[in-house]
Backbone as ProteinMPNN parsed JSONL, in Angstrom:
{"seq_chain_A": "KAKDVPSVPTAVVIKPQSKPPVIKGPIIAGATSISGSSSGPAGTAVYVYADDELIGQASVTETGVWTVTGTPPVVRGAKLTALIDDVVNGEIPSDRSPALAVVQLSEPPVVNTVTKGQTVVTGTST", "coords_chain_A": {"N_chain_A": [[0.907, -1.293, -0.051], [0.632, 2.177, -0.891], [2.143, 5.036, 0.658], [0.69, 8.071, 1.757], [1.894, 10.98, 0.039], [2.94, 14.181, 1.02], [1.827, 17.08, -1.117], [3.882, 19.168, -2.857], [4.215, 22.599, -3.121], [4.651, 24.288, -6.201], [6.125, 26.856, -7.948], [5.827, 28.667, -10.851], [7.208, 30.475, -13.044], [6.435, 32.665, -15.711], [7.893, 34.282, -18.091], [7.659, 37.239, -20.194], [7.241, 37.585, -23.737], [9.562, 39.023, -25.816], [9.361, 42.123, -27.456], [9.182, 42.519, -30.873], [12.071, 43.932, -32.685], [12.45, 47.176, -34.284], [13.207, 48.33, -37.643], [15.034, 50.596, -39.157], [14.034, 52.559, -41.782], [14.153, 54.156, -45.037], [15.806, 51.212, -46.486], [18.269, 51.208, -48.636], [19.466, 49.689, -51.629], [22.649, 48.039, -51.522], [23.297, 48.931, -49.438], [25.531, 48.21, -46.468], [25.144, 48.295, -43.656], [22.649, 48.209, -41.126], [20.227, 49.504, -39.27], [18.202, 50.221, -36.127], [15.644, 50.108, -33.778], [14.874, 49.177, -30.235], [12.816, 47.931, -27.705], [14.133, 46.314, -25.788], [16.118, 45.626, -23.158], [19.294, 47.154, -22.582], [22.124, 45.572, -24.135], [20.804, 43.357, -25.35], [20.544, 40.969, -27.816], [20.186, 41.489, -30.916], [19.04, 40.076, -34.239], [19.59, 40.057, -37.629], [18.1, 39.554, -40.709], [18.08, 38.886, -44.243], [15.81, 37.977, -46.568], [15.294, 35.628, -44.964], [17.812, 34.735, -44.358], [20.383, 34.919, -42.07], [22.198, 37.736, -41.666], [23.592, 39.488, -40.046], [24.337, 40.816, -36.422], [23.705, 42.41, -33.671], [23.94, 44.472, -30.76], [21.741, 45.946, -28.293], [21.619, 49.237, -27.397], [22.347, 51.57, -24.534], [20.496, 53.519, -25.009], [18.56, 52.35, -26.499], [18.958, 51.881, -29.162], [20.193, 50.081, -31.922], [22.788, 48.807, -34.447], [23.752, 47.166, -37.145], [26.69, 46.305, -38.723], [28.929, 45.93, -41.552], [27.455, 44.098, -43.083], [26.839, 41.738, -45.894], [26.479, 43.553, -48.994], [23.059, 44.641, -49.304], [20.268, 43.565, -51.493], [18.199, 44.854, -53.942], [14.891, 44.707, -53.351], [15.02, 42.617, -51.555], [13.786, 41.267, -48.541], [14.087, 42.363, -45.363], [14.262, 41.598, -41.837], [14.007, 41.445, -38.32], [14.765, 40.221, -35.272], [14.62, 39.782, -31.754], [16.603, 38.308, -29.016], [16.532, 37.709, -25.995], [17.947, 36.228, -23.95], [19.539, 36.877, -21.889], [17.807, 38.166, -20.041], [16.28, 36.038, -19.945], [13.815, 36.131, -21.094], [11.434, 35.092, -23.734], [12.323, 34.695, -27.044], [11.574, 37.357, -29.491], [8.991, 37.663, -32.098], [9.634, 37.819, -35.566], [10.33, 40.962, -36.818], [8.086, 43.15, -38.85], [8.425, 42.857, -42.153], [10.785, 44.744, -44.254], [11.303, 46.015, -47.351], [14.1, 46.335, -49.228], [15.129, 49.019, -51.332], [15.577, 50.511, -54.384], [17.483, 53.468, -55.32], [16.378, 55.738, -57.821], [17.749, 56.472, -60.999], [19.241, 59.501, -61.494], [17.338, 62.096, -63.45], [17.922, 62.619, -66.935], [18.768, 65.786, -68.367], [17.999, 67.431, -71.214], [19.795, 69.777, -73.375], [19.621, 73.19, -72.418], [18.724, 76.107, -73.673], [19.209, 79.719, -73.605], [16.424, 81.497, -73.179], [14.592, 79.597, -73.585], [11.482, 78.033, -72.911], [10.594, 75.545, -72.242], [11.753, 72.621, -70.676], [13.159, 69.641, -71.516], [13.651, 65.837, -71.184], [14.803, 62.897, -70.038], [14.078, 60.251, -67.957], [14.212, 57.049, -65.87]], "CA_chain_A": [[-0.112, -0.018, 0.092], [1.489, 3.294, -1.098], [1.933, 6.14, 1.651], [0.46, 9.389, 1.174], [3.275, 11.949, -0.054], [2.393, 15.557, 0.889], [2.162, 17.658, -2.322], [4.872, 20.403, -2.625], [3.847, 23.74, -4.085], [5.604, 24.786, -7.018], [6.166, 28.237, -8.473], [6.14, 28.72, -12.139], [7.436, 32.147, -13.762], [6.305, 32.922, -17.151], [8.697, 35.352, -18.711], [6.884, 37.557, -21.328], [7.939, 37.482, -25.102], [10.002, 40.186, -26.184], [8.709, 42.774, -28.57], [10.386, 42.729, -32.051], [12.869, 45.395, -32.86], [12.176, 48.084, -35.566], [14.224, 48.406, -38.624], [14.753, 52.002, -39.507], [14.239, 52.385, -43.127], [14.449, 53.038, -46.07], [17.167, 50.736, -46.863], [18.869, 51.364, -49.99], [20.508, 48.706, -52.313], [23.958, 48.396, -51.587], [23.724, 49.259, -48.102], [26.128, 47.397, -45.763], [24.707, 48.764, -42.271], [21.419, 48.412, -40.861], [19.946, 49.919, -37.809], [16.833, 50.311, -35.776], [15.53, 50.472, -32.123], [14.292, 47.879, -29.671], [12.25, 48.129, -26.275], [14.671, 45.35, -25.039], [17.194, 46.174, -22.353], [21.011, 46.988, -23.139], [23.028, 44.187, -24.296], [20.044, 42.292, -25.77], [21.058, 40.617, -29.1], [19.296, 41.719, -32.28], [19.42, 39.308, -35.229], [18.953, 40.836, -38.722], [17.93, 38.744, -41.661], [17.634, 39.362, -45.334], [15.123, 36.863, -47.118], [15.475, 34.503, -44.073], [19.229, 34.275, -44.046], [21.144, 35.715, -41.135], [23.191, 38.572, -42.255], [24.241, 40.239, -38.889], [23.943, 40.879, -35.221], [24.135, 43.723, -32.861], [23.306, 44.556, -29.348], [20.967, 47.136, -27.952], [22.524, 50.062, -26.572], [21.522, 52.004, -23.375], [19.513, 54.328, -25.586], [17.554, 51.421, -27.07], [19.22, 51.652, -30.652], [21.271, 48.973, -32.585], [23.21, 48.967, -35.656], [24.721, 46.128, -37.616], [27.663, 46.987, -39.648], [29.488, 45.043, -42.264], [26.814, 42.995, -43.828], [26.898, 41.91, -47.326], [25.626, 44.535, -49.56], [21.765, 44.173, -49.49], [19.938, 43.721, -52.962], [16.777, 45.438, -54.391], [13.593, 43.722, -53.33], [15.059, 41.769, -50.553], [12.954, 41.623, -47.352], [14.811, 42.575, -44.169], [13.405, 41.344, -40.819], [14.994, 41.277, -37.336], [14.231, 39.769, -33.961], [15.693, 39.947, -30.606], [16.632, 37.052, -28.175], [16.921, 38.447, -24.845], [18.243, 35.317, -23.097], [20.095, 37.521, -20.717], [16.795, 38.374, -19.021], [15.326, 34.858, -19.557], [12.607, 36.189, -22.083], [11.018, 34.223, -24.848], [12.71, 35.52, -28.237], [10.482, 38.086, -30.218], [8.709, 37.245, -33.379], [10.38, 38.582, -36.279], [9.682, 42.379, -37.241], [7.457, 43.261, -40.257], [9.502, 42.912, -43.281], [11.062, 45.944, -44.734], [11.783, 45.66, -48.648], [15.263, 47.055, -49.722], [14.683, 49.752, -52.443], [16.804, 51.062, -55.405], [17.376, 54.672, -55.761], [16.167, 55.905, -59.192], [18.778, 57.322, -61.49], [18.645, 61.026, -61.767], [16.81, 62.38, -64.765], [18.758, 63.304, -68.088], [18.068, 66.835, -68.871], [18.651, 67.801, -72.438], [20.564, 71.102, -73.267], [18.847, 74.249, -72.179], [19.223, 77.427, -74.311], [18.809, 80.901, -73.175], [15.037, 81.806, -73.55], [13.736, 78.344, -73.813], [10.516, 78.047, -71.821], [10.203, 74.134, -71.925], [12.975, 71.709, -70.648], [12.794, 68.118, -71.755], [14.694, 65.078, -70.894], [14.327, 61.527, -69.757], [14.208, 59.537, -66.641], [13.936, 55.818, -65.738]], "C_chain_A": [[0.887, 1.391, -0.045], [1.056, 4.222, 0.098], [1.628, 7.329, 0.938], [1.619, 10.219, 1.311], [2.497, 13.28, 0.147], [2.865, 16.219, -0.573], [3.031, 18.903, -1.926], [4.458, 21.258, -3.574], [4.844, 23.906, -4.96], [5.281, 26.159, -7.653], [6.588, 28.195, -9.876], [6.18, 30.14, -12.603], [7.368, 31.962, -15.06], [6.784, 34.299, -17.46], [7.698, 35.85, -20.013], [7.823, 37.431, -22.643], [8.33, 38.722, -25.326], [9.456, 40.827, -27.603], [9.634, 42.777, -29.764], [10.916, 43.874, -32.197], [12.065, 45.947, -34.135], [13.341, 48.234, -36.33], [13.986, 49.806, -39.166], [15.06, 52.015, -41.145], [14.054, 54.0, -43.831], [15.712, 52.498, -46.156], [17.449, 50.665, -48.243], [19.544, 50.04, -50.436], [21.582, 48.905, -52.386], [24.389, 48.518, -50.164], [24.347, 48.056, -47.278], [25.909, 47.585, -44.241], [23.194, 48.853, -42.259], [21.064, 48.531, -39.402], [18.348, 50.144, -37.48], [16.772, 50.585, -34.178], [14.847, 49.163, -31.739], [13.843, 48.565, -28.229], [13.166, 47.3, -25.275], [15.726, 46.178, -24.133], [18.493, 46.081, -23.093], [21.409, 46.053, -23.101], [22.031, 43.195, -24.954], [20.496, 42.267, -27.377], [19.828, 40.761, -30.132], [20.136, 41.014, -33.357], [18.84, 39.95, -36.503], [18.963, 39.715, -39.863], [17.615, 39.411, -43.002], [17.077, 38.057, -46.208], [15.5, 35.604, -46.446], [16.908, 34.077, -43.859], [19.914, 35.366, -43.19], [22.279, 36.48, -41.753], [23.948, 39.438, -41.046], [23.662, 40.238, -37.665], [24.48, 42.051, -34.576], [23.701, 43.412, -31.528], [22.808, 45.852, -29.039], [21.68, 47.86, -27.283], [21.645, 50.632, -25.486], [20.425, 52.961, -23.823], [18.395, 53.766, -26.499], [17.649, 51.522, -28.756], [20.165, 50.588, -30.888], [21.623, 49.393, -33.776], [24.245, 47.706, -36.032], [25.439, 46.637, -38.59], [28.34, 45.732, -40.348], [29.03, 43.893, -42.764], [27.099, 43.02, -45.324], [26.007, 42.739, -47.839], [24.168, 43.946, -49.93], [21.165, 44.314, -51.102], [18.486, 44.383, -52.919], [15.886, 44.347, -53.874], [13.869, 42.531, -52.046], [14.401, 42.151, -49.293], [13.72, 41.309, -46.112], [13.8, 42.4, -43.019], [14.44, 41.279, -39.585], [14.149, 40.736, -35.972], [15.335, 39.919, -33.033], [15.676, 38.792, -29.769], [17.433, 37.54, -26.85], [17.129, 37.313, -23.624], [19.069, 35.712, -21.879], [19.114, 37.558, -19.717], [15.908, 37.193, -18.996], [14.034, 35.269, -20.349], [12.454, 35.391, -23.314], [11.619, 35.308, -26.01], [11.564, 36.068, -28.972], [10.095, 37.258, -31.41], [9.602, 38.132, -34.169], [9.484, 39.874, -36.739], [9.088, 42.086, -38.591], [8.626, 43.372, -41.038], [9.537, 44.29, -43.828], [11.801, 45.643, -46.269], [13.014, 46.667, -48.911], [14.88, 47.746, -51.107], [15.857, 50.238, -53.325], [16.288, 52.634, -55.767], [17.118, 54.862, -57.359], [17.417, 56.616, -59.624], [18.259, 58.538, -61.564], [18.122, 61.263, -63.215], [17.933, 63.043, -65.659], [18.196, 64.51, -68.527], [18.745, 67.216, -70.091], [19.136, 69.388, -72.351], [19.558, 71.991, -73.288], [19.535, 75.365, -72.739], [18.389, 78.667, -73.622], [17.437, 81.267, -73.998], [14.199, 80.855, -73.881], [12.832, 78.259, -72.446], [10.003, 76.736, -71.382], [11.578, 73.505, -71.949], [12.58, 70.497, -70.687], [13.939, 67.265, -71.363], [14.043, 63.643, -70.572], [14.711, 60.976, -68.354], [13.832, 57.915, -66.792], [13.357, 55.605, -64.418]], "O_chain_A": [[1.832, 1.546, 0.73], [-0.104, 4.246, 0.51], [2.085, 7.646, -0.161], [2.288, 10.284, 2.342], [1.477, 13.477, -0.514], [3.954, 15.992, -1.1], [2.9, 19.521, -0.869], [4.304, 20.894, -4.74], [5.986, 23.686, -4.558], [4.103, 26.47, -7.828], [7.688, 27.702, -10.128], [5.197, 30.875, -12.518], [8.131, 31.178, -15.624], [6.167, 35.314, -17.137], [7.083, 35.042, -20.709], [9.027, 37.199, -22.543], [7.529, 39.623, -25.075], [9.191, 40.176, -28.614], [10.825, 43.038, -29.599], [10.294, 44.882, -31.863], [11.255, 45.316, -34.814], [14.439, 48.274, -35.775], [12.878, 50.151, -39.578], [16.091, 51.581, -41.659], [13.826, 54.949, -43.081], [16.699, 53.198, -45.933], [16.733, 49.97, -48.964], [20.144, 49.362, -49.601], [21.959, 49.802, -53.14], [25.521, 48.285, -49.74], [23.783, 46.964, -47.349], [26.648, 46.884, -43.549], [22.545, 49.421, -43.137], [21.509, 47.811, -38.508], [17.458, 50.226, -38.327], [17.641, 51.138, -33.505], [14.389, 48.31, -32.5], [14.412, 49.538, -27.734], [13.047, 47.501, -24.066], [16.085, 47.311, -24.457], [18.787, 45.251, -23.954], [21.221, 45.375, -22.091], [22.508, 42.072, -25.117], [20.742, 43.272, -28.043], [18.74, 40.19, -30.059], [21.35, 41.125, -33.522], [17.681, 40.363, -36.473], [19.937, 38.963, -39.865], [16.934, 40.436, -42.981], [17.877, 37.171, -46.509], [15.941, 34.638, -47.069], [17.139, 33.074, -43.183], [19.992, 36.538, -43.56], [23.215, 35.898, -42.301], [24.975, 40.043, -41.356], [22.539, 39.742, -37.577], [25.541, 42.592, -34.889], [23.197, 42.344, -31.18], [23.388, 46.846, -29.478], [22.464, 47.33, -26.495], [20.452, 50.34, -25.404], [19.488, 53.192, -23.059], [17.546, 54.429, -27.096], [16.697, 51.307, -29.506], [20.921, 50.244, -29.98], [20.957, 50.28, -34.311], [25.245, 47.368, -35.398], [24.903, 47.429, -39.365], [28.316, 44.632, -39.797], [29.701, 42.876, -42.941], [27.496, 44.014, -45.931], [24.869, 42.816, -47.376], [24.034, 42.984, -50.686], [21.649, 45.171, -51.842], [17.776, 44.381, -51.914], [16.195, 43.162, -53.999], [13.011, 41.721, -51.693], [14.441, 43.335, -48.958], [13.988, 40.145, -45.814], [12.678, 42.902, -43.09], [15.63, 41.075, -39.827], [12.942, 40.93, -35.827], [16.528, 40.108, -33.271], [14.605, 38.185, -29.787], [18.648, 37.7, -26.735], [16.588, 37.45, -22.527], [19.25, 34.92, -20.954], [19.36, 37.091, -18.605], [14.93, 37.158, -18.249], [13.088, 34.516, -20.119], [13.483, 35.045, -23.896], [11.434, 36.522, -25.924], [10.579, 35.345, -29.119], [10.756, 36.27, -31.727], [10.245, 39.043, -33.648], [8.274, 39.854, -36.966], [9.391, 41.141, -39.32], [9.669, 43.901, -40.655], [8.514, 44.971, -43.891], [12.869, 45.03, -46.267], [12.776, 47.865, -48.763], [14.342, 47.051, -51.969], [17.003, 50.312, -52.882], [15.219, 52.988, -56.263], [17.698, 54.086, -58.118], [18.089, 57.27, -58.826], [17.052, 58.754, -61.679], [18.56, 60.543, -64.113], [18.73, 63.866, -65.206], [17.109, 64.419, -69.098], [19.97, 67.338, -70.091], [18.875, 70.101, -71.382], [18.6, 71.789, -74.033], [20.696, 75.644, -72.442], [17.231, 78.611, -73.208], [17.382, 81.315, -75.227], [13.127, 81.117, -74.425], [13.237, 78.367, -71.288], [9.208, 76.608, -70.45], [12.408, 73.678, -72.841], [11.661, 70.148, -69.945], [15.059, 67.751, -71.202], [12.878, 63.367, -70.857], [15.71, 61.39, -67.767], [13.194, 57.55, -67.78], [13.011, 54.476, -64.07]]}, "name": "protein", "num_of_chains": 1, "seq": "KAKDVPSVPTAVVIKPQSKPPVIKGPIIAGATSISGSSSGPAGTAVYVYADDELIGQASVTETGVWTVTGTPPVVRGAKLTALIDDVVNGEIPSDRSPALAVVQLSEPPVVNTVTKGQTVVTGTST"}
């Protein structure tokens, strides 16, 4: 016959999920630096992805900003996302931030030769 064993109360601490970081945009094709902000505490790791491929990591500063430098040049149309993983404080990693598309700057317009007294200026643009 089994003896009655008194139950021992257990405490379960549920840590909140971290909020996703914010990527500062726009990001121009060819950029090798990505920055943003986070509500995570200083030292929190931020991971930045281009089309689901990890391209860099940074830490949140005391002022809540982060910058990833030395990334491969990002290409037009790539979707950048970021997440934070606050294992330092035992929080659950964040979901990924909303995707931010890398944009291409337009080429400046080409203006045809303008002569004195001309009232219409023409040219081309892409």
